[in-house]
PDB file of C-alpha atoms in Angstrom:
ATOM      1  CA  MET K 193      -1.631  -2.821 -14.651  1.00  0.00           C
ATOM      2  CA  ASN K 194       2.030  -3.241 -15.272  1.00  0.00           C
ATOM      3  CA  TYR K 195       4.572  -0.742 -14.018  1.00  0.00           C
ATOM      4  CA  ALA K 196       5.365   0.938 -17.345  1.00  0.00           C
ATOM      5  CA  PHE K 197       4.991   4.367 -18.915  1.00  0.00           C
ATOM      6  CA  PRO K 198       2.982   6.432 -18.346  1.00  0.00           C
ATOM      7  CA  ILE K 199       1.802   4.881 -14.901  1.00  0.00           C
ATOM      8  CA  ASP K 200       5.427   4.711 -13.719  1.00  0.00           C
ATOM      9  CA  ALA K 201       5.924   8.324 -14.385  1.00  0.00           C
ATOM     10  CA  LEU K 202       2.655   9.319 -12.759  1.00  0.00           C
ATOM     11  CA  LEU K 203       3.541   7.423  -9.631  1.00  0.00           C
ATOM     12  CA  HIS K 204       7.042   8.763  -9.473  1.00  0.00           C
ATOM     13  CA  SER K 205       5.594  12.332  -9.803  1.00  0.00           C
ATOM     14  CA  LEU K 206       3.151  11.608  -6.997  1.00  0.00           C
ATOM     15  CA  LYS K 207       5.613  10.050  -4.637  1.00  0.00           C
ATOM     16  CA  TYR K 208       8.845  11.915  -5.222  1.00  0.00           C
ATOM     17  CA  ARG K 209       7.644  15.288  -6.619  1.00  0.00           C
ATOM     18  CA  THR K 210       4.697  15.669  -4.170  1.00  0.00           C
ATOM     19  CA  ASN K 211       2.173  15.954  -7.132  1.00  0.00           C
ATOM     20  CA  LEU K 212      -0.776  15.206  -4.888  1.00  0.00           C
ATOM     21  CA  ALA K 213      -3.173  16.262  -7.715  1.00  0.00           C
ATOM     22  CA  LEU K 214      -2.423  12.822  -9.231  1.00  0.00           C
ATOM     23  CA  ALA K 215      -3.821  10.890  -6.364  1.00  0.00           C
ATOM     24  CA  PRO K 216      -7.386  11.178  -7.561  1.00  0.00           C
ATOM     25  CA  VAL K 217      -6.428  10.166 -11.153  1.00  0.00           C
ATOM     26  CA  LEU K 218      -4.472   7.157  -9.967  1.00  0.00           C
ATOM     27  CA  ALA K 219      -7.354   6.214  -7.634  1.00  0.00           C
ATOM     28  CA  ASP K 220      -9.690   6.330 -10.584  1.00  0.00           C
ATOM     29  CA  LEU K 221      -7.651   3.823 -12.349  1.00  0.00           C
ATOM     30  CA  LEU K 222      -7.503   1.529  -9.452  1.00  0.00           C
ATOM     31  CA  VAL K 223     -11.251   1.752  -8.677  1.00  0.00           C
ATOM     32  CA  ALA K 224     -12.156   0.977 -12.243  1.00  0.00           C
ATOM     33  CA  GLN K 225     -10.434  -2.504 -11.629  1.00  0.00           C
ATOM     34  CA  ILE K 226     -12.227  -3.280  -8.346  1.00  0.00           C
ATOM     35  CA  ASP K 227     -15.062  -5.813  -8.356  1.00  0.00           C
ATOM     36  CA  LYS K 228     -17.850  -3.630  -6.778  1.00  0.00           C
ATOM     37  CA  ALA K 229     -19.905  -6.790  -6.074  1.00  0.00           C
ATOM     38  CA  VAL K 230     -17.355  -7.964  -3.445  1.00  0.00           C
ATOM     39  CA  LEU K 231     -16.157  -4.864  -1.572  1.00  0.00           C
ATOM     40  CA  PRO K 232     -14.130  -5.167   1.704  1.00  0.00           C
ATOM     41  CA  ASP K 233     -15.403  -3.936   5.047  1.00  0.00           C
ATOM     42  CA  PHE K 234     -12.422  -1.555   5.466  1.00  0.00           C
ATOM     43  CA  ILE K 235      -9.536  -0.087   3.462  1.00  0.00           C
ATOM     44  CA  ILE K 236      -6.101   0.095   5.188  1.00  0.00           C
ATOM     45  CA  PRO K 237      -3.368   2.246   3.512  1.00  0.00           C
ATOM     46  CA  MET K 238       0.160   0.869   3.581  1.00  0.00           C
ATOM     47  CA  PRO K 239       1.866   2.577   6.565  1.00  0.00           C
ATOM     48  CA  LEU K 240       5.025   4.514   6.253  1.00  0.00           C
ATOM     49  CA  HIS K 241       7.502   4.708   9.118  1.00  0.00           C
ATOM     50  CA  PRO K 242       7.448   8.026  10.816  1.00  0.00           C
ATOM     51  CA  VAL K 243      10.923   8.804   9.624  1.00  0.00           C
ATOM     52  CA  ARG K 244      10.044   8.281   5.988  1.00  0.00           C
ATOM     53  CA  LEU K 245       6.761  10.203   6.510  1.00  0.00           C
ATOM     54  CA  ARG K 246       8.632  13.190   7.833  1.00  0.00           C
ATOM     55  CA  GLU K 247      11.138  12.964   4.910  1.00  0.00           C
ATOM     56  CA  ARG K 248       8.317  12.827   2.196  1.00  0.00           C
ATOM     57  CA  GLY K 249       5.664  14.911   4.016  1.00  0.00           C
ATOM     58  CA  PHE K 250       2.859  12.606   3.040  1.00  0.00           C
ATOM     59  CA  ASN K 251       2.032   8.949   2.683  1.00  0.00           C
ATOM     60  CA  GLN K 252       1.075   8.180  -1.095  1.00  0.00           C
ATOM     61  CA  ALA K 253      -0.909   5.141   0.008  1.00  0.00           C
ATOM     62  CA  MET K 254      -2.923   7.201   2.363  1.00  0.00           C
ATOM     63  CA  GLU K 255      -3.644   9.733  -0.283  1.00  0.00           C
ATOM     64  CA  LEU K 256      -4.688   7.029  -2.676  1.00  0.00           C
ATOM     65  CA  GLY K 257      -6.752   5.275   0.095  1.00  0.00           C
ATOM     66  CA  ARG K 258      -8.639   8.589   0.869  1.00  0.00           C
ATOM     67  CA  GLN K 259      -9.687   8.938  -2.705  1.00  0.00           C
ATOM     68  CA  ILE K 260     -10.556   5.182  -3.152  1.00  0.00           C
ATOM     69  CA  SER K 261     -12.622   5.303   0.036  1.00  0.00           C
ATOM     70  CA  LYS K 262     -14.453   8.394  -1.156  1.00  0.00           C
ATOM     71  CA  LYS K 263     -15.181   6.778  -4.558  1.00  0.00           C
ATOM     72  CA  SER K 264     -16.164   3.356  -3.253  1.00  0.00           C
ATOM     73  CA  GLY K 265     -17.897   4.119  -0.025  1.00  0.00           C
ATOM     74  CA  VAL K 266     -15.615   1.706   1.842  1.00  0.00           C
ATOM     75  CA  PRO K 267     -14.433   3.193   5.090  1.00  0.00           C
ATOM     76  CA  LEU K 268     -10.733   4.009   5.386  1.00  0.00           C
ATOM     77  CA  LEU K 269      -8.849   2.998   8.662  1.00  0.00           C
ATOM     78  CA  PRO K 270      -5.780   5.178   8.524  1.00  0.00           C
ATOM     79  CA  ALA K 271      -4.567   4.722  11.965  1.00  0.00           C
ATOM     80  CA  LEU K 272      -5.160   0.996  12.664  1.00  0.00           C
ATOM     81  CA  CYS K 273      -1.680  -0.034  11.586  1.00  0.00           C
ATOM     82  CA  ARG K 274       1.632   1.542  11.882  1.00  0.00           C
ATOM     83  CA  ARG K 275       5.175   0.762  10.684  1.00  0.00           C
ATOM     84  CA  VAL K 276       7.235   0.208  13.743  1.00  0.00           C
ATOM     85  CA  ARG K 277      10.530  -0.589  12.083  1.00  0.00           C
ATOM     86  CA  ASP K 278      12.387   1.886   9.841  1.00  0.00           C
ATOM     87  CA  THR K 279      13.440  -0.661   7.212  1.00  0.00           C
ATOM     88  CA  ALA K 280      15.731  -0.108   4.237  1.00  0.00           C
ATOM     89  CA  SER K 281      13.961   0.748   1.046  1.00  0.00           C
ATOM     90  CA  GLN K 282      12.620  -2.357  -0.709  1.00  0.00           C
ATOM     91  CA  THR K 283      13.448  -0.648  -4.025  1.00  0.00           C
ATOM     92  CA  GLY K 284      17.196  -1.037  -3.740  1.00  0.00           C
ATOM     93  CA  LEU K 285      17.048  -4.610  -2.448  1.00  0.00           C
ATOM     94  CA  PRO K 286      17.369  -7.889  -4.340  1.00  0.00           C
ATOM     95  CA  TRP K 287      13.910  -9.684  -4.664  1.00  0.00           C
ATOM     96  CA  LYS K 288      15.157 -12.583  -2.431  1.00  0.00           C
ATOM     97  CA  GLU K 289      16.015 -10.205   0.511  1.00  0.00           C
ATOM     98  CA  ARG K 290      12.759  -8.233   0.622  1.00  0.00           C
ATOM     99  CA  GLY K 291      10.748 -10.645   2.803  1.00  0.00           C
ATOM    100  CA  LYS K 292      13.469 -10.715   5.446  1.00  0.00           C
ATOM    101  CA  ASN K 293      13.896  -6.899   5.351  1.00  0.00           C
ATOM    102  CA  ILE K 294      10.211  -6.232   6.089  1.00  0.00           C
ATOM    103  CA  GLN K 295       9.698  -8.955   8.665  1.00  0.00           C
ATOM    104  CA  ASP K 296       8.084  -7.570  11.910  1.00  0.00           C
ATOM    105  CA  ALA K 297       7.818  -4.036  10.462  1.00  0.00           C
ATOM    106  CA  PHE K 298       4.164  -3.577  11.246  1.00  0.00           C
ATOM    107  CA  ASP K 299       1.992  -3.461  14.246  1.00  0.00           C
ATOM    108  CA  CYS K 300      -1.893  -3.239  14.069  1.00  0.00           C
ATOM    109  CA  GLU K 301      -4.140  -2.479  17.074  1.00  0.00           C
ATOM    110  CA  GLY K 302      -7.734  -3.345  16.876  1.00  0.00           C
ATOM    111  CA  LYS K 303     -10.311  -6.099  16.356  1.00  0.00           C
ATOM    112  CA  LEU K 304     -11.010  -7.162  12.795  1.00  0.00           C
ATOM    113  CA  ASN K 305     -12.738 -10.410  13.626  1.00  0.00           C
ATOM    114  CA  GLY K 306     -14.458 -11.710  10.593  1.00  0.00           C
ATOM    115  CA  LYS K 307     -13.710  -8.566   8.539  1.00  0.00           C
ATOM    116  CA  ARG K 308     -12.643  -8.201   4.890  1.00  0.00           C
ATOM    117  CA  ILE K 309      -9.751  -5.823   4.332  1.00  0.00           C
ATOM    118  CA  ALA K 310      -8.215  -4.146   1.263  1.00  0.00           C
ATOM    119  CA  ILE K 311      -4.571  -2.931   1.739  1.00  0.00           C
ATOM    120  CA  VAL K 312      -3.993   0.013  -0.581  1.00  0.00           C
ATOM    121  CA  ASP K 313      -0.511   0.695  -1.944  1.00  0.00           C
ATOM    122  CA  ASP K 314       0.985   2.368  -5.016  1.00  0.00           C
ATOM    123  CA  VAL K 315       3.132  -0.473  -6.273  1.00  0.00           C
ATOM    124  CA  MET K 316       3.531  -4.180  -5.701  1.00  0.00           C
ATOM    125  CA  THR K 317       6.918  -5.719  -6.579  1.00  0.00           C
ATOM    126  CA  THR K 318       7.483  -8.995  -4.862  1.00  0.00           C
ATOM    127  CA  GLY K 319       4.545  -8.753  -2.551  1.00  0.00           C
ATOM    128  CA  ALA K 320       6.770  -8.986   0.521  1.00  0.00           C
ATOM    129  CA  THR K 321       5.499  -5.838   2.126  1.00  0.00           C
ATOM    130  CA  LEU K 322       1.849  -6.590   1.371  1.00  0.00           C
ATOM    131  CA  ASN K 323       2.260 -10.123   2.656  1.00  0.00           C
ATOM    132  CA  GLU K 324       3.857  -8.920   5.997  1.00  0.00           C
ATOM    133  CA  LEU K 325       1.063  -6.449   6.633  1.00  0.00           C
ATOM    134  CA  ALA K 326      -1.504  -9.098   5.724  1.00  0.00           C
ATOM    135  CA  ARG K 327       0.089 -11.519   8.259  1.00  0.00           C
ATOM    136  CA  VAL K 328      -0.446  -8.948  11.103  1.00  0.00           C
ATOM    137  CA  LEU K 329      -3.897  -8.144   9.915  1.00  0.00           C
ATOM    138  CA  ARG K 330      -4.803 -11.841  10.095  1.00  0.00           C
ATOM    139  CA  LYS K 331      -3.538 -11.873  13.768  1.00  0.00           C
ATOM    140  CA  CYS K 332      -6.145  -9.131  14.379  1.00  0.00           C
ATOM    141  CA  GLY K 333      -8.873 -11.417  13.049  1.00  0.00           C
ATOM    142  CA  ALA K 334      -9.206 -10.374   9.451  1.00  0.00           C
ATOM    143  CA  VAL K 335     -10.565 -13.285   7.301  1.00  0.00           C
ATOM    144  CA  HIS K 336     -10.003 -11.985   3.836  1.00  0.00           C
ATOM    145  CA  ILE K 337      -7.376  -9.585   2.697  1.00  0.00           C
ATOM    146  CA  SER K 338      -6.927  -8.095  -0.785  1.00  0.00           C
ATOM    147  CA  ALA K 339      -4.234  -5.978  -2.149  1.00  0.00           C
ATOM    148  CA  TRP K 340      -5.381  -2.982  -4.121  1.00  0.00           C
ATOM    149  CA  VAL K 341      -2.424  -1.615  -5.940  1.00  0.00           C
ATOM    150  CA  VAL K 342      -2.180   0.915  -8.792  1.00  0.00           C
ATOM    151  CA  THR K 343       0.499  -1.096 -10.626  1.00  0.00           C
ATOM    152  CA  ARG K 344       2.577  -4.168 -10.320  1.00  0.00           C
ATOM    153  CA  THR K 345       6.113  -4.823 -11.489  1.00  0.00           C
ATOM    154  CA  LEU K 346       7.067  -8.043 -13.128  1.00  0.00           C
ATOM    155  CA  PRO K 347      10.271 -10.005 -12.492  1.00  0.00           C
ATOM    156  CA  GLY K 348      13.174  -8.395 -14.451  1.00  0.00           C
ATOM    157  CA  THR K 349      11.463  -5.049 -15.078  1.00  0.00           C
ATOM    158  CA  LEU K 350      13.276  -3.064 -12.391  1.00  0.00           C
TER     159      LEU K 350
END
C-alpha cells in the first residue's frame, strides 16, 4: 500500500496523536496482505530507542505487532532486539544518508538459527532501517527475513 491518504493520516494519528485504537485497524490491513501459506516463525517489532519511547509513550510497531501476532497466530518476540543508538529521525534525512544514520543502531540477543522472521513496522521509505535490523537478525542465525509494513513511500513522495 502506498503512503497516501487516508493511510498516511491514520498512521500519523496513531504515531503522533497516540490514537492506539487505530492499531487493530491498521493491523487488519497488513494481515490481509500476508501470504498465510508462508508464515514466519516469529514477529519482531521495529525497536525504538528508549529516549524516543519515553517521548512518545509507546512503540507503534509494537502495537501493530501485538495485533498482527494475535490475528496471525505467529508469536511476537518484543524484547529480542533493542535500539542501542539514538539516531536522528530518518524522516528529516536525505535518502542517501539514511543507511549511514542507522548503521549499528540495533542489538539482538538470542538464537534464531534456521528461523524465519517478520519485522513489523509502520512505514518503509528507503528500507535502510529494515535492512540494518535484518543484518543483525542474520547474525543471530535467521535464514529468512520479511518486512511487514503497513505502507511504503515511493521516491519523490515525501
